[in-house]
Short mmCIF file of C-alpha atoms in Angstrom, two decimals:
data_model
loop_
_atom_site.label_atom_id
_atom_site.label_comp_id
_atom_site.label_asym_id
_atom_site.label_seq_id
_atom_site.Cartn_x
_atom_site.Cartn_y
_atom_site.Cartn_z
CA UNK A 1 -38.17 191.41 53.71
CA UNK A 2 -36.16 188.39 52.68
CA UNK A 3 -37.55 186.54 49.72
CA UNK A 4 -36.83 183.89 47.26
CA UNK A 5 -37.07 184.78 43.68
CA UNK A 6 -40.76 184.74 42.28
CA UNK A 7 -41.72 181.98 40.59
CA UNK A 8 -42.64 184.44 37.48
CA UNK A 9 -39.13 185.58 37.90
CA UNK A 10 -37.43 181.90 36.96
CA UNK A 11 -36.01 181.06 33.39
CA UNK A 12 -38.83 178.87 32.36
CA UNK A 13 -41.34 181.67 33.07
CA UNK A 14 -39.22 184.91 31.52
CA UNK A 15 -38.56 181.95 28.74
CA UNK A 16 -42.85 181.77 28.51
CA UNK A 17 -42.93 185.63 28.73
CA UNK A 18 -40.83 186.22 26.20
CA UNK A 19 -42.17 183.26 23.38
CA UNK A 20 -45.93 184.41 24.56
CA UNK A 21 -45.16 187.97 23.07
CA UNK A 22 -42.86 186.79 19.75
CA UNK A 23 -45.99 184.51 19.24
CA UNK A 24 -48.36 187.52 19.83
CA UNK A 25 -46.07 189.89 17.02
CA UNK A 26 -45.56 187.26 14.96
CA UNK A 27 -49.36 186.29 14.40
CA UNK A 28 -50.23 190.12 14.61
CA UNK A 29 -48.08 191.08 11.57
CA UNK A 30 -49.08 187.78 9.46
CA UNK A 31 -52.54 187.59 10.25
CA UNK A 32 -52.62 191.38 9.78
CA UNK A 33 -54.15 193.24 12.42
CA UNK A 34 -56.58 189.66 13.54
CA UNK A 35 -55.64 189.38 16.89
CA UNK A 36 -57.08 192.83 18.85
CA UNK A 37 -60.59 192.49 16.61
CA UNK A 38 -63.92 192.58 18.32
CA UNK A 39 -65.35 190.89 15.27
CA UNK A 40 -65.85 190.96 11.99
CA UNK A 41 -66.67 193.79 9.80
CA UNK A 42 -70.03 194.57 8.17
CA UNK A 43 -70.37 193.02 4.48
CA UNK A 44 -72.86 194.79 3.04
CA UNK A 45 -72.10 196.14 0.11
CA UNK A 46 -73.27 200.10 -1.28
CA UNK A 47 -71.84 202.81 -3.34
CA UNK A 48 -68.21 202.99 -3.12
CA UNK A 49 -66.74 205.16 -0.46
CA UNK A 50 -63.62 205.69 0.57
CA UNK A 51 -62.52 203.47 -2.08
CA UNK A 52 -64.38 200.55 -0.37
CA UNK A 53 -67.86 199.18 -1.49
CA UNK A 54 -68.39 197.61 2.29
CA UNK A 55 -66.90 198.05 6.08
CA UNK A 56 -65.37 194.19 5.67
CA UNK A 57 -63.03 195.10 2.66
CA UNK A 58 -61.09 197.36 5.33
CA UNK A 59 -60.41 194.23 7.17
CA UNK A 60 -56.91 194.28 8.94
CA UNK A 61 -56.62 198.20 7.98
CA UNK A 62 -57.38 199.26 12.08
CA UNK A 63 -56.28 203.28 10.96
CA UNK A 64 -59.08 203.52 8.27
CA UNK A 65 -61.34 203.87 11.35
CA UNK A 66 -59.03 204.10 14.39
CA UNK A 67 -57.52 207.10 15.51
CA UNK A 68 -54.34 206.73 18.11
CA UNK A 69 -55.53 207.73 21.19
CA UNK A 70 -53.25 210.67 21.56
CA UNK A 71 -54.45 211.87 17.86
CA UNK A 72 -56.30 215.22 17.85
CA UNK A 73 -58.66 213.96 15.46
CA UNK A 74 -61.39 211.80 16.68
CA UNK A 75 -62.89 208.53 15.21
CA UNK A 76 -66.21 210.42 14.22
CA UNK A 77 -64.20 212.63 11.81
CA UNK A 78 -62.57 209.50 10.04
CA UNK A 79 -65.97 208.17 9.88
CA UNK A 80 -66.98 211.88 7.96
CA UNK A 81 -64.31 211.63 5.66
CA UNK A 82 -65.51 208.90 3.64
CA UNK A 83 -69.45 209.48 4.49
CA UNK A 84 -69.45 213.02 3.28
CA UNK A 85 -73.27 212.60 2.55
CA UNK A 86 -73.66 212.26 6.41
CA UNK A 87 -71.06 215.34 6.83
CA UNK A 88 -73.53 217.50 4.58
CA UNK A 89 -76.49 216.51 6.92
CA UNK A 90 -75.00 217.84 10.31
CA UNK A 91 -75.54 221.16 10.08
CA UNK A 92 -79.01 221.09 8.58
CA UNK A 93 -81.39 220.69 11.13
CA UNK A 94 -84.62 219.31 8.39
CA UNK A 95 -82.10 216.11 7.77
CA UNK A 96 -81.97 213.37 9.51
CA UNK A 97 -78.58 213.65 11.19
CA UNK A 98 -78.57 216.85 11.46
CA UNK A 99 -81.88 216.70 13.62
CA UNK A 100 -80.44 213.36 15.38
CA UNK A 101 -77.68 216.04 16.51
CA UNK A 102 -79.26 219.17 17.18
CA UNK A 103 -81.15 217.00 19.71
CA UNK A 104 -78.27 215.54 21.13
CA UNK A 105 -75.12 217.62 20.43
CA UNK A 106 -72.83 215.12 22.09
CA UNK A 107 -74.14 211.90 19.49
CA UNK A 108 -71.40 210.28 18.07
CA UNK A 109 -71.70 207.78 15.28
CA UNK A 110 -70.45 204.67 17.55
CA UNK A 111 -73.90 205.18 19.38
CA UNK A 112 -76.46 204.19 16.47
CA UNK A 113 -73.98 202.62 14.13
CA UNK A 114 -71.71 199.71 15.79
CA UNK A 115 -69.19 197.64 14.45
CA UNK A 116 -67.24 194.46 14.75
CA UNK A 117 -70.98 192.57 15.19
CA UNK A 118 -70.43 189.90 12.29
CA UNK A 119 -70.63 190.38 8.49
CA UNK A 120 -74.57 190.02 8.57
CA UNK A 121 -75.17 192.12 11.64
CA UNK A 122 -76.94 194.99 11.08
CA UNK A 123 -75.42 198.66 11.43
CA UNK A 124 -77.67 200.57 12.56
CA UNK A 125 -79.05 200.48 16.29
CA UNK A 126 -81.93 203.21 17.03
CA UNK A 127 -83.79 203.75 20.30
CA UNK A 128 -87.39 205.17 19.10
CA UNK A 129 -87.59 207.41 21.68
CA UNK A 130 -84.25 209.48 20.26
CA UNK A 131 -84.84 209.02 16.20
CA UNK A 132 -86.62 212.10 15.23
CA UNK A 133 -89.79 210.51 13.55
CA UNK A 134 -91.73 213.43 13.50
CA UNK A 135 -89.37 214.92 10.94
CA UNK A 136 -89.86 211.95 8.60
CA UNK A 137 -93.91 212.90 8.46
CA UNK A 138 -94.75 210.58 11.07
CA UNK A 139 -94.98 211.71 14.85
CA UNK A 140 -94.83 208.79 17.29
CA UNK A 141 -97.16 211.10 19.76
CA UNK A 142 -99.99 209.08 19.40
CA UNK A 143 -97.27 205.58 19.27
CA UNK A 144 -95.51 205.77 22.61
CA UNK A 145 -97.72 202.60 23.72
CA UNK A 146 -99.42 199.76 22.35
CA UNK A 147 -101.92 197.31 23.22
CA UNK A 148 -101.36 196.13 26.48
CA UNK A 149 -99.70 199.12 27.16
CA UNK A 150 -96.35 197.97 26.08
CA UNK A 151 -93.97 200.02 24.55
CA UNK A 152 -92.83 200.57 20.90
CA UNK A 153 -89.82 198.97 19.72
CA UNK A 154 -88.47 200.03 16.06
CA UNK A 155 -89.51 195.97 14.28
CA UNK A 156 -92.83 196.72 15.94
CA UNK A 157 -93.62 199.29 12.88
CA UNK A 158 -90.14 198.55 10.57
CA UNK A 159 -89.55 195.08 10.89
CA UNK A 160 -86.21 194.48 9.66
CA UNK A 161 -84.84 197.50 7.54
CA UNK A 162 -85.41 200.56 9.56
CA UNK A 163 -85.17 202.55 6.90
CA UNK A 164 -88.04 201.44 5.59
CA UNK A 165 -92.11 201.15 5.98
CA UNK A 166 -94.52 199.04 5.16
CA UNK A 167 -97.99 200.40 5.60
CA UNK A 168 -99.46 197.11 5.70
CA UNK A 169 -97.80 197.17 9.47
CA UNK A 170 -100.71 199.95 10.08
CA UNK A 171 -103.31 197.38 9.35
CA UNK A 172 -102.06 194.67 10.73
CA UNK A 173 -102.26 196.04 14.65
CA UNK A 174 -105.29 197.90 13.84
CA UNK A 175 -107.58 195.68 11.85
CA UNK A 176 -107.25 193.78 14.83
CA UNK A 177 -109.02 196.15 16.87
CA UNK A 178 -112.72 195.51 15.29
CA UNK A 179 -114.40 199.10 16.35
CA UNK A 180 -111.85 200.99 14.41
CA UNK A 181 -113.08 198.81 11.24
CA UNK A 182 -116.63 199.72 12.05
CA UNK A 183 -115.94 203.23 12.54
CA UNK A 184 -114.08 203.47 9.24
CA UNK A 185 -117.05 201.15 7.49
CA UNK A 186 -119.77 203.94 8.97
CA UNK A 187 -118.18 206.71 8.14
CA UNK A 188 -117.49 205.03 4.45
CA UNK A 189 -114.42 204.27 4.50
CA UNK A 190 -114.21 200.46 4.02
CA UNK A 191 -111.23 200.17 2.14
CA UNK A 192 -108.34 202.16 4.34
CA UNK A 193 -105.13 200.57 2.71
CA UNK A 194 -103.39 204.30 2.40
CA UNK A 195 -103.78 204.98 6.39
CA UNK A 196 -100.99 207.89 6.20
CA UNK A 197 -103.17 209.55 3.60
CA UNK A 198 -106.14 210.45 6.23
CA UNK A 199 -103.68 210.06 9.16
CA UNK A 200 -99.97 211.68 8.05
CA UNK A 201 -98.81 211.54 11.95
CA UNK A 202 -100.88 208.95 13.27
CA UNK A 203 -103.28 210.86 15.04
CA UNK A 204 -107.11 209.82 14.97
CA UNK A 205 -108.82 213.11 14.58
CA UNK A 206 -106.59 213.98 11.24
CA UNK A 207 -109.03 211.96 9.02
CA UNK A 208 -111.51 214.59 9.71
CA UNK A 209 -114.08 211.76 10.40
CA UNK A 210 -117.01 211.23 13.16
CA UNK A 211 -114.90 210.73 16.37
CA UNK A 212 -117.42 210.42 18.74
CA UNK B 1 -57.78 188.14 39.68
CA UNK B 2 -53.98 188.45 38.26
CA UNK B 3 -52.64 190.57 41.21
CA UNK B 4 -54.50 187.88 44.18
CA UNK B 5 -52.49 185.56 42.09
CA UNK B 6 -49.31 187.33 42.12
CA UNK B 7 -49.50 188.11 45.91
CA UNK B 8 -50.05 184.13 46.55
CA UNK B 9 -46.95 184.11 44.57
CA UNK B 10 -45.13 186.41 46.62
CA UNK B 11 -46.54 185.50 50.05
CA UNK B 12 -45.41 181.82 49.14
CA UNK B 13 -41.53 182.98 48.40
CA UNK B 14 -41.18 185.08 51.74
CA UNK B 15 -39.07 183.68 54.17
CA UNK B 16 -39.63 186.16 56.41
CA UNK B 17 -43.18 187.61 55.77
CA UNK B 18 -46.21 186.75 58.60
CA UNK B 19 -49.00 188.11 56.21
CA UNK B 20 -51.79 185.20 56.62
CA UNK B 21 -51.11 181.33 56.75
CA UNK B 22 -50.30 179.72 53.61
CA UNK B 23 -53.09 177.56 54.11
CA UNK B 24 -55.14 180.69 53.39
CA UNK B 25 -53.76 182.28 50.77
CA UNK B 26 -53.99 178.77 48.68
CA UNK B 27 -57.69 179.13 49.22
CA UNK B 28 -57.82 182.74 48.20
CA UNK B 29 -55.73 181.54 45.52
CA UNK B 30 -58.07 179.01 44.70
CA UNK B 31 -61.59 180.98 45.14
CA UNK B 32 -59.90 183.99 42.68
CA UNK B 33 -58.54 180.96 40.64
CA UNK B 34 -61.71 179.43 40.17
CA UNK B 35 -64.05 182.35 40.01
CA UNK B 36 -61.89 184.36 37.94
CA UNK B 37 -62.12 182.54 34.89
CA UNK B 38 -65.90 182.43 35.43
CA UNK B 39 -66.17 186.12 35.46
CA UNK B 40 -63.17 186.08 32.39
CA UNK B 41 -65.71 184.07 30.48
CA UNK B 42 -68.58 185.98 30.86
CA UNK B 43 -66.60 189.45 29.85
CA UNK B 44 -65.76 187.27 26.43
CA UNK B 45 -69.58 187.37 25.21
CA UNK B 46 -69.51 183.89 24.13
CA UNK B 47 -66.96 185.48 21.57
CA UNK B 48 -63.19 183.65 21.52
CA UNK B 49 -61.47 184.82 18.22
CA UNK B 50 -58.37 186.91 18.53
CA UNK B 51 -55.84 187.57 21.45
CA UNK B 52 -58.54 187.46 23.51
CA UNK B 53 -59.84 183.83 22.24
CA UNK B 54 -56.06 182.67 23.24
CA UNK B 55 -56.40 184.32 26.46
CA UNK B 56 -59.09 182.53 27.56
CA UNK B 57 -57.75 179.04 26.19
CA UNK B 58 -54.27 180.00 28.26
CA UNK B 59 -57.77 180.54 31.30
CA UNK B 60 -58.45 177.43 30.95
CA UNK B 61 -55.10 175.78 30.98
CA UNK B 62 -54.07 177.27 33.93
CA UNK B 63 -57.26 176.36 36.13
CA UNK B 64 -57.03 172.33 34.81
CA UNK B 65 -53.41 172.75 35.79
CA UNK B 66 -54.56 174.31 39.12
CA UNK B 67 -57.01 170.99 39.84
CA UNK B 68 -54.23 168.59 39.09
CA UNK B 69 -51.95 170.99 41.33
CA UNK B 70 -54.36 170.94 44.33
CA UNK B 71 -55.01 167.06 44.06
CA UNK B 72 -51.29 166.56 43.85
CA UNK B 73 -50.64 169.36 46.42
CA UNK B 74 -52.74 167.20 49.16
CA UNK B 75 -50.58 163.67 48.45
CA UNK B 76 -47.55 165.52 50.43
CA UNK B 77 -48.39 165.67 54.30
CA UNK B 78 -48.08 168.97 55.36
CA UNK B 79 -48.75 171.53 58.63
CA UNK B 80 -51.73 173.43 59.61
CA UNK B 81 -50.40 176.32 58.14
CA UNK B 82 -49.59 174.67 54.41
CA UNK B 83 -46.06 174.10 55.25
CA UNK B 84 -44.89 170.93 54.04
CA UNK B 85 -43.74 168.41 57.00
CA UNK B 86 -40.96 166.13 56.70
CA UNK B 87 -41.58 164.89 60.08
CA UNK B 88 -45.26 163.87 58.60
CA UNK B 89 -43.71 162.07 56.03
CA UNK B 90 -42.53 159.74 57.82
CA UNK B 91 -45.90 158.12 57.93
CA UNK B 92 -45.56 157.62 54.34
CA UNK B 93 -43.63 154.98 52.52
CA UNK B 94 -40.54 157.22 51.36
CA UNK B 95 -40.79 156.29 47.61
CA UNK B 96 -44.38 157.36 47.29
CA UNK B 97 -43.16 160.66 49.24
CA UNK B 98 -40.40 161.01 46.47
CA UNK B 99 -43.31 160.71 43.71
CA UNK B 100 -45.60 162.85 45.05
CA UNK B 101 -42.89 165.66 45.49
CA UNK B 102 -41.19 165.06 41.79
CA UNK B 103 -44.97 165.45 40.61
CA UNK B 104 -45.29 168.56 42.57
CA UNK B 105 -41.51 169.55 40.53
CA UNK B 106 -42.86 168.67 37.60
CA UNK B 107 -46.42 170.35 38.03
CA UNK B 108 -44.85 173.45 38.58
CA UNK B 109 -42.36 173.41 35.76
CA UNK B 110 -45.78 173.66 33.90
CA UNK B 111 -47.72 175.72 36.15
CA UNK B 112 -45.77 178.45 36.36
CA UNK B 113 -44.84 178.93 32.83
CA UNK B 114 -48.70 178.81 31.55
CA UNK B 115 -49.47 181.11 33.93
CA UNK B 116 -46.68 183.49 32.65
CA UNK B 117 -47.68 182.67 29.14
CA UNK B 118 -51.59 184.02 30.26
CA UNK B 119 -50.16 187.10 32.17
CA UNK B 120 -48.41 188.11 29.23
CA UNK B 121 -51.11 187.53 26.77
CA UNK B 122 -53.95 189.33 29.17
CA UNK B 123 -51.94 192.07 29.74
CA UNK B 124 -51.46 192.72 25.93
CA UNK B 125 -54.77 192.12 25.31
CA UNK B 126 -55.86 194.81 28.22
CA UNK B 127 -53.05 197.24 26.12
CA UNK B 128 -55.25 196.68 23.05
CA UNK B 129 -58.22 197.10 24.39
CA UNK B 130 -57.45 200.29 25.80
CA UNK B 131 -56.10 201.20 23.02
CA UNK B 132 -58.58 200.51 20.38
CA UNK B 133 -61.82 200.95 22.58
CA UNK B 134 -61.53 202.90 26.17
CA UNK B 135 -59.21 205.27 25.16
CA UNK B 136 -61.22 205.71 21.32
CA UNK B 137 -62.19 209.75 20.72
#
């Protein structure tokens, strides 16, 4: 087939080509590492690890966290290596990530914690229906729907810091609901602000009162 | 999206090839040119920082460069099958012919090299993502 020469082929374009990737080095190197970021790094700031206090001081350092692909050790182990708290947890089965990966052997940190979301984003992304509640003292048995028979989401009961729980959340869907006030008022219990106390998993018949 | 555009490329630089009118490739060309970038700025997230932020600005260059092609592109009479007519021409006063096809010069003097410049940049910016995200263990 006779052709001409391609139009990507010319000297203006190879000229292009060739100033397109100088430009793309040159900003690389002196914006160090900027250019192939999804975003930036976390900011919040904790105990010092890895001789960082927060993910955004290891800005422009890709290798803290990224392995080469062709490198026999994976990101997850990076990760390990400066949250050796976490490490400790994976082979007991009573700790949190140990139980998050005895339930799912093939878990990898990416999954729950992501990255590159913005320096206020937060790091930690659960589904309910793979944290382990139960294991925590709190079964989500009874919790799989609410009213209107919607499902659970995690700021339905933690509101912003997962990690956390406010009882008050108890009372607040079910003070709503005025027969389980008057069954707690007949069987005299008019002041229920410690609902875990009666109820440790959630269930109705653990307060031991009239359930008929 | 890059390779319809590199075939439009090559089908328009065969002398000898009979793959499809010309006419038809410029509207494939076209329809990838102009849905392309759509689906390019949907993959971005509404996020345009990095290589991939110049990427899509190089996107955008190229299909502004491609409207002022095609609207300069129709002031030069041409055949059925895209082929520019001289005999056509005629019709036209021969100075404005001479514009129109020093425009079209000029156009692509510009054309060509942003589109180089955006080739070069996506194709770096598919090495890194590979790199740093499909291929991550």
């Amino acid at each position: 087939m006779q052709t001409q020469r391609l139009g990507c082929l010319s000297p203006s374009a190879i000229i292009s080509a060739v100033l397109t990737l100088v430009l793309i080095l040159a900003v690389e190197i002196l914006s160090g590492n900027s250019l192939f970021t999804a975003g930036a790094l976390n900011a919040e700031t904790g105990p010092a690890l890895g001789g960082v206090n927060s993910h955004a001081e290891l800005g422009g350092q890709c290798d803290a966290c990224h392995t080469v692909p062709w490198s026999a050790q994976k990101m997850a182990e990076r990760y390990l290596e400066c949250h050796s708290a976490v490490q400790a947890e994976l082979g007991n089965t009573t700790r949190l990530h140990g139980a998050i990966l005895a339930r799912n052997p093939t878990a990898d940190c990416r999954v729950c914690h992501p990255e590159h979301r913005g320096p206020n984003a937060s790091l930690t992304i659960l589904n309910n229906s793979d944290f382990p509640h139960d294991l925590l003292g709190f079964s989500l048995a009874v919790h799989t729907v609410q009213t209107g028979n919607l499902p659970f989401a995690c700021d339905d009961c933690h509101n912003t810091d997962l990690s956390a729980f406010n009882q008050q959340t108890c009372l607040t869907c079910h003070l709503r609901l005025d027969e389980i006030t008057r069954e707690h008022q007949k069987e005299g219990v008019p002041n229920f602000n410690d609902c875990l106390c009666c109820h440790p998993t959630g269930q109705e018949d653990e307060g031991g009162g009239d359930d008929d | 999206m890059l390779f319809t555009e590199t075939f439009y490329s090559l089908r328009k630089r065969s002398r000898a090839a009979r793959w499809g009118r010309m006419a038809d490739w410029l509207q494939l060309h076209i329809f990838t040119g102009i849905v392309g970038p759509f689906m390019v700025l949907l993959h971005t997230s509404w996020k345009f920082n990095g290589l991939a932020g110049v990427t899509l600005l190089l996107t955008s260059l190229i299909v502004l460069s491609g409207f002022v092609g095609r609207y300069i592109y129709t002031r030069i009479p041409r055949t059925a099958d895209g082929i520019e007519d001289s005999g056509l021409g005629g019709q036209m006063q021969a100075r404005t012919l001479a514009n129109a096809r020093r425009l079209m010069a000029l156009w692509h003097t510009a054309h060509i090299p942003i589109g180089m410049a955006l080739f070069t940049a996506a194709f770096v910016h598919i090495l890194g993502a590979l790199y740093y995200a499909t291929f991550l263990k």
